[in-house]
Tab-separated table of C-alpha atoms in Angstrom:
chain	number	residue	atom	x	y	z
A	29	UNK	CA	-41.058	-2.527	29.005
A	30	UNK	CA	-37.508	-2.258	27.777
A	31	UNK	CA	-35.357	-3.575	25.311
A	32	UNK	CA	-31.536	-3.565	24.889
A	33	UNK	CA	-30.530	-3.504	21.228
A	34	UNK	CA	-28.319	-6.442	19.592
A	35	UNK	CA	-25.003	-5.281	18.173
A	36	UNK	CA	-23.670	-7.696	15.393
A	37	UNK	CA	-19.800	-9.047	15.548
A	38	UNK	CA	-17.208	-6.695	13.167
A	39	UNK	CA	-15.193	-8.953	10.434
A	40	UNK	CA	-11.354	-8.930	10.775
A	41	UNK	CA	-9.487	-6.494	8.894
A	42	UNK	CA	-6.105	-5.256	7.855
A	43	UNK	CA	-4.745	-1.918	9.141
A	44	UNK	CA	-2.475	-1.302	6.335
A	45	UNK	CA	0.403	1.720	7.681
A	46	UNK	CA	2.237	1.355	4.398
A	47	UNK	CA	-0.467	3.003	1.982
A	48	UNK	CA	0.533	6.864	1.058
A	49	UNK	CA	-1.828	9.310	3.057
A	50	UNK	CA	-2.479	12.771	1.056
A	51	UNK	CA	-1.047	15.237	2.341
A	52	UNK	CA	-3.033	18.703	2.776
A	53	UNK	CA	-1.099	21.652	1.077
A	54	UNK	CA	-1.015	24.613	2.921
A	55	UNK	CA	-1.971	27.756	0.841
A	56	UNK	CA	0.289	30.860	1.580
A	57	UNK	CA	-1.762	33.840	2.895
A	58	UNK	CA	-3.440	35.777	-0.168
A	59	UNK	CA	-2.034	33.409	-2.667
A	60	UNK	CA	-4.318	33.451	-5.767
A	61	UNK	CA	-5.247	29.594	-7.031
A	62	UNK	CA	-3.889	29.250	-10.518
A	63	UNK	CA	-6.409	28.488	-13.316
A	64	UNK	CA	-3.256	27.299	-15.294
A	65	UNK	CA	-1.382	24.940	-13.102
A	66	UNK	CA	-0.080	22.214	-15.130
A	67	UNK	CA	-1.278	18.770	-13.709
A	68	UNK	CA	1.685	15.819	-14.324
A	69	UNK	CA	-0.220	12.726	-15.731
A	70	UNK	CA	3.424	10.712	-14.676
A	71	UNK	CA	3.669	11.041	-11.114
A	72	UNK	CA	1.339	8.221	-10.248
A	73	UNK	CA	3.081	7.427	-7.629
A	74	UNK	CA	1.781	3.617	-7.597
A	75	UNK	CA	3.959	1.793	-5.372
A	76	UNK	CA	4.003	1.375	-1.815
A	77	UNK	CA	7.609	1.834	-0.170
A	78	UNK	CA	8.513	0.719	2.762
A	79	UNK	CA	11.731	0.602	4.776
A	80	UNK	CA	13.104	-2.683	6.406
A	81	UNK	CA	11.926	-2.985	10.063
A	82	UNK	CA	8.920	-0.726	9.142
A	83	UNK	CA	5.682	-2.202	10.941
A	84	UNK	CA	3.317	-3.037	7.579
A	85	UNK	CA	0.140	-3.344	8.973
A	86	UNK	CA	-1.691	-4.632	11.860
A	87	UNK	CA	-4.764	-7.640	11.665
A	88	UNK	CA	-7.081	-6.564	13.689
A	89	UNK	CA	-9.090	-9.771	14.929
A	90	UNK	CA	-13.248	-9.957	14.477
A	91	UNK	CA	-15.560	-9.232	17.335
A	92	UNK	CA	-18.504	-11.551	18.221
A	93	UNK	CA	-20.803	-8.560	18.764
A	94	UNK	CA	-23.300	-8.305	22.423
A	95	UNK	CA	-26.792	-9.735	22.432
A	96	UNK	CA	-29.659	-8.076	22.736
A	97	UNK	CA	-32.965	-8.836	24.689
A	98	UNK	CA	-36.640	-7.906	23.439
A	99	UNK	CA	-39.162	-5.986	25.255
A	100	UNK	CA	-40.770	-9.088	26.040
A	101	UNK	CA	-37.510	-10.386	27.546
A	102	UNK	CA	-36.271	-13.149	24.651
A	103	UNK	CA	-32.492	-13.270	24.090
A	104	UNK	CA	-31.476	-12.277	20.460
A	105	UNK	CA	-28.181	-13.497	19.402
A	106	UNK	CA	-25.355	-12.011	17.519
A	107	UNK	CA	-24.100	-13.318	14.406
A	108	UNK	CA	-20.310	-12.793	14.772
A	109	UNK	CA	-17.939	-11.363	12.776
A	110	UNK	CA	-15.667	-13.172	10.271
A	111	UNK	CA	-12.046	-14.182	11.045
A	112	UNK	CA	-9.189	-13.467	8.466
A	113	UNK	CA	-6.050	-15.652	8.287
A	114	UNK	CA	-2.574	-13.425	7.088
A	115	UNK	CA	0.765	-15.505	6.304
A	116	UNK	CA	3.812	-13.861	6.642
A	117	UNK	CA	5.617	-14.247	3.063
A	118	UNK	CA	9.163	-13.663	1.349
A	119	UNK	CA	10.689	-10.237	3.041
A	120	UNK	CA	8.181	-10.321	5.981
A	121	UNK	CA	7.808	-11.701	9.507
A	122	UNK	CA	5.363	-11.207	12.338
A	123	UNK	CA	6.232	-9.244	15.058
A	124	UNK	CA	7.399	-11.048	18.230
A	125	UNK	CA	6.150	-8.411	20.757
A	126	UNK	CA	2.786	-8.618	19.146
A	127	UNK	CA	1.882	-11.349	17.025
A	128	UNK	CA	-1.086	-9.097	15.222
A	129	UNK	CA	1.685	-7.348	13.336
A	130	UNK	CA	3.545	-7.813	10.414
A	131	UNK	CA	7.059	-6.127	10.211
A	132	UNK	CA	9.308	-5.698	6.409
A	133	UNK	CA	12.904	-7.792	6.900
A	134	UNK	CA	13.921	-6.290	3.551
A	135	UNK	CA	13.009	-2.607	1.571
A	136	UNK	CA	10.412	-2.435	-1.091
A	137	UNK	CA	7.289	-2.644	-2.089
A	138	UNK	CA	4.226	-4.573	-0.442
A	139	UNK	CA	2.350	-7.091	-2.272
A	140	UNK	CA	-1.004	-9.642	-0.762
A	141	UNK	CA	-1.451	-12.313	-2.551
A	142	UNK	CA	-4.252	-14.824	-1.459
A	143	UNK	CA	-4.024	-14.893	1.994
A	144	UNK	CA	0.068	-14.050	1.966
A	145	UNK	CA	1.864	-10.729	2.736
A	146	UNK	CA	5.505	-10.315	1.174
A	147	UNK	CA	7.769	-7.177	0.377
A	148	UNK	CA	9.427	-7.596	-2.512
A	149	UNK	CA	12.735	-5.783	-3.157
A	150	UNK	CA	12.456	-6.045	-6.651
A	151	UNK	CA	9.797	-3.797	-8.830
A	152	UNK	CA	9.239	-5.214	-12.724
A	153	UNK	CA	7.614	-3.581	-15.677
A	154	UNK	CA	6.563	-5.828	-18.432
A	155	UNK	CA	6.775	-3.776	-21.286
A	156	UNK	CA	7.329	-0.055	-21.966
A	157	UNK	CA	7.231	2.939	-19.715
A	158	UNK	CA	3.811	4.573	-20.519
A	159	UNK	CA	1.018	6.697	-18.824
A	160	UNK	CA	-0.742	3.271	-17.256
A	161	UNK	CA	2.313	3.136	-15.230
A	162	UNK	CA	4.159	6.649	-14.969
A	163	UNK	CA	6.911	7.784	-12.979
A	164	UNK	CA	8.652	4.863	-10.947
A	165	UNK	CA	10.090	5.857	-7.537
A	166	UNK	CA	11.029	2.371	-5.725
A	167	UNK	CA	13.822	2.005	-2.732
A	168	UNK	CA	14.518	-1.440	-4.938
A	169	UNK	CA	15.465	-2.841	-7.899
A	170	UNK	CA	13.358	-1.803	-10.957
A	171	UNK	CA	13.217	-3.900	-14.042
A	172	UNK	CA	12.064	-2.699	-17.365
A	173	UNK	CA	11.599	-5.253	-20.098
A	174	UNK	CA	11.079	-2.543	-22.746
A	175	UNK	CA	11.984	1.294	-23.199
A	176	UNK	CA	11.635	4.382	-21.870
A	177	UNK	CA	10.607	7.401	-24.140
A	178	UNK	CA	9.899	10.657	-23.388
A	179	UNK	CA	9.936	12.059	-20.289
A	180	UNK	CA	9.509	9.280	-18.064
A	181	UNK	CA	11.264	9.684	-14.512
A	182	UNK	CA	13.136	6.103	-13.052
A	183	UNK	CA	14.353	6.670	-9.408
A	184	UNK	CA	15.622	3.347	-7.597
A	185	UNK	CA	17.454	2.523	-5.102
A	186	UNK	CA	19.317	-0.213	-5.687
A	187	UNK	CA	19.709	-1.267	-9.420
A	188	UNK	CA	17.898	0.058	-12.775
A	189	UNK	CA	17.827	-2.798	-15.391
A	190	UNK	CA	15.705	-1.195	-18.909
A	191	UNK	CA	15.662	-4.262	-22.208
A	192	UNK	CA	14.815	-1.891	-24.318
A	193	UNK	CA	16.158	2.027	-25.211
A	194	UNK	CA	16.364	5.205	-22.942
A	195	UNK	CA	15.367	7.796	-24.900
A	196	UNK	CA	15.054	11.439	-23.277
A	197	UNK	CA	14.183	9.803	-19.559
A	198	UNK	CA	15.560	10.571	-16.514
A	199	UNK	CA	17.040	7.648	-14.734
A	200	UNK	CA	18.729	7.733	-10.863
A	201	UNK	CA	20.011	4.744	-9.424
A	202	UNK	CA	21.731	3.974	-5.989
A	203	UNK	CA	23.329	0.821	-7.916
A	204	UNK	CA	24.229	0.432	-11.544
A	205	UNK	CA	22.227	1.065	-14.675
C-alpha cells in the first residue's frame, strides 16, 4: 500500500524590494580585523527610500495546497492558504502590466498602514534628534519639531524644516533649510 502525502495551501505575502539588504564587506587580502573599530550608534539608517517609478513590492497570492490520499485510499483535504488584500495609497499605484505589483508615483519613504501601502515624500520627527532615531538620510522632506545637538547628521533631498536649534549638526539639503 501507498500513500501520497497532503501539502497544506501557503498564506499570501508581501515581497517587499524596498527594504535595505546588508551588504557583505569584502576584507582586503591579509588585512588584520581591528579590535578598536569605532561602531557609530547614529547611522541607523531607519528609513526605507525609494525612487519614483521604483517597483515596491510584489503580493504574492495564497496557494490552496494538493491533497493527499491514505494508504487505505481516503482523500485528505488541504486547508488552504489565507488571502491578503493590499490598497494602493497616497504616492502609490498598482502596476498596469501586472496587477500583483505596486509601483512609487512620488520619492520617499514607504509606510503600510492597515491594509494600505503609501510613499510618503515627507519624513517627520516629533521631538529632538536623539539615539532612538539617529542619522536621517531621506530623498524627501524632513521635519524636525525640536533640535538637533551634537553630532547628528540631516541629509534630505528636498527641504530640511528643524523647530527647535542646530547646534554642532550637520545638515544637507537639496531645497532650503
Amino acid at each position: 500500500a501507498e500513500g501520497r502525502p497532503m501539502i497544506n495551501g501557503t498564506d499570501a505575502y508581501l515581497e517587499k524590494y524596498w527594504e535595505k539588504k546588508a551588504e557583505p564587506v569584502a576584507k582586503a587580502e591579509g588585512a588584520v580585523e581591528n579590535k578598536n573599530e569605532r561602531v557609530d550608534y547614529r547611522n541607523l539608517n531607519t528609513i526605507d527610500n525609494v525612487e519614483k517609478d521604483a517597483v515596491i513590492c510584489k503580493l504574492v497570492p495564497a496557494t490552496l495546497g494538493s491533497s493527499g490520499m491514505t494508504v487505505t485510499g481516503r482523500e485528505m483535504v488541504p486547508n488552504p492558504g489565507e488571502d491578503m488584500v493590499l490598497k494602493p495609497g497616497a504616492g502609490c499605484k498598482v502596476d498596469p502590466a501586472d496587477k500583483t505589483q505596486f509601483i512609487a508615483t512620488e520619492t520617499g519613504q514607504v509606510v503600510i498602514k492597515g491594509d494600505t501601502i503609501a510613499v510618503l515624500a515627507l519624513y517627520e520627527v516629533n521631538g529632538d534628534l536623539t539615539l532612538k532615531i539617529g542619522n536621517i538620510d531621506f530623498m524627501g522632506t524632513v521635519i524636525i519639531k525640536g533640535s538637533v545637538t551634537g553630532e547628528y547628521k540631516v541629509k534630505a533631498g528636498q527641504d530640511v524644516i528643524i523647530d527647535g536649534v542646530l547646534d554642532g549638526g550637520e545638515v544637507q539639503a537639496g531645497g532650503k533649510v
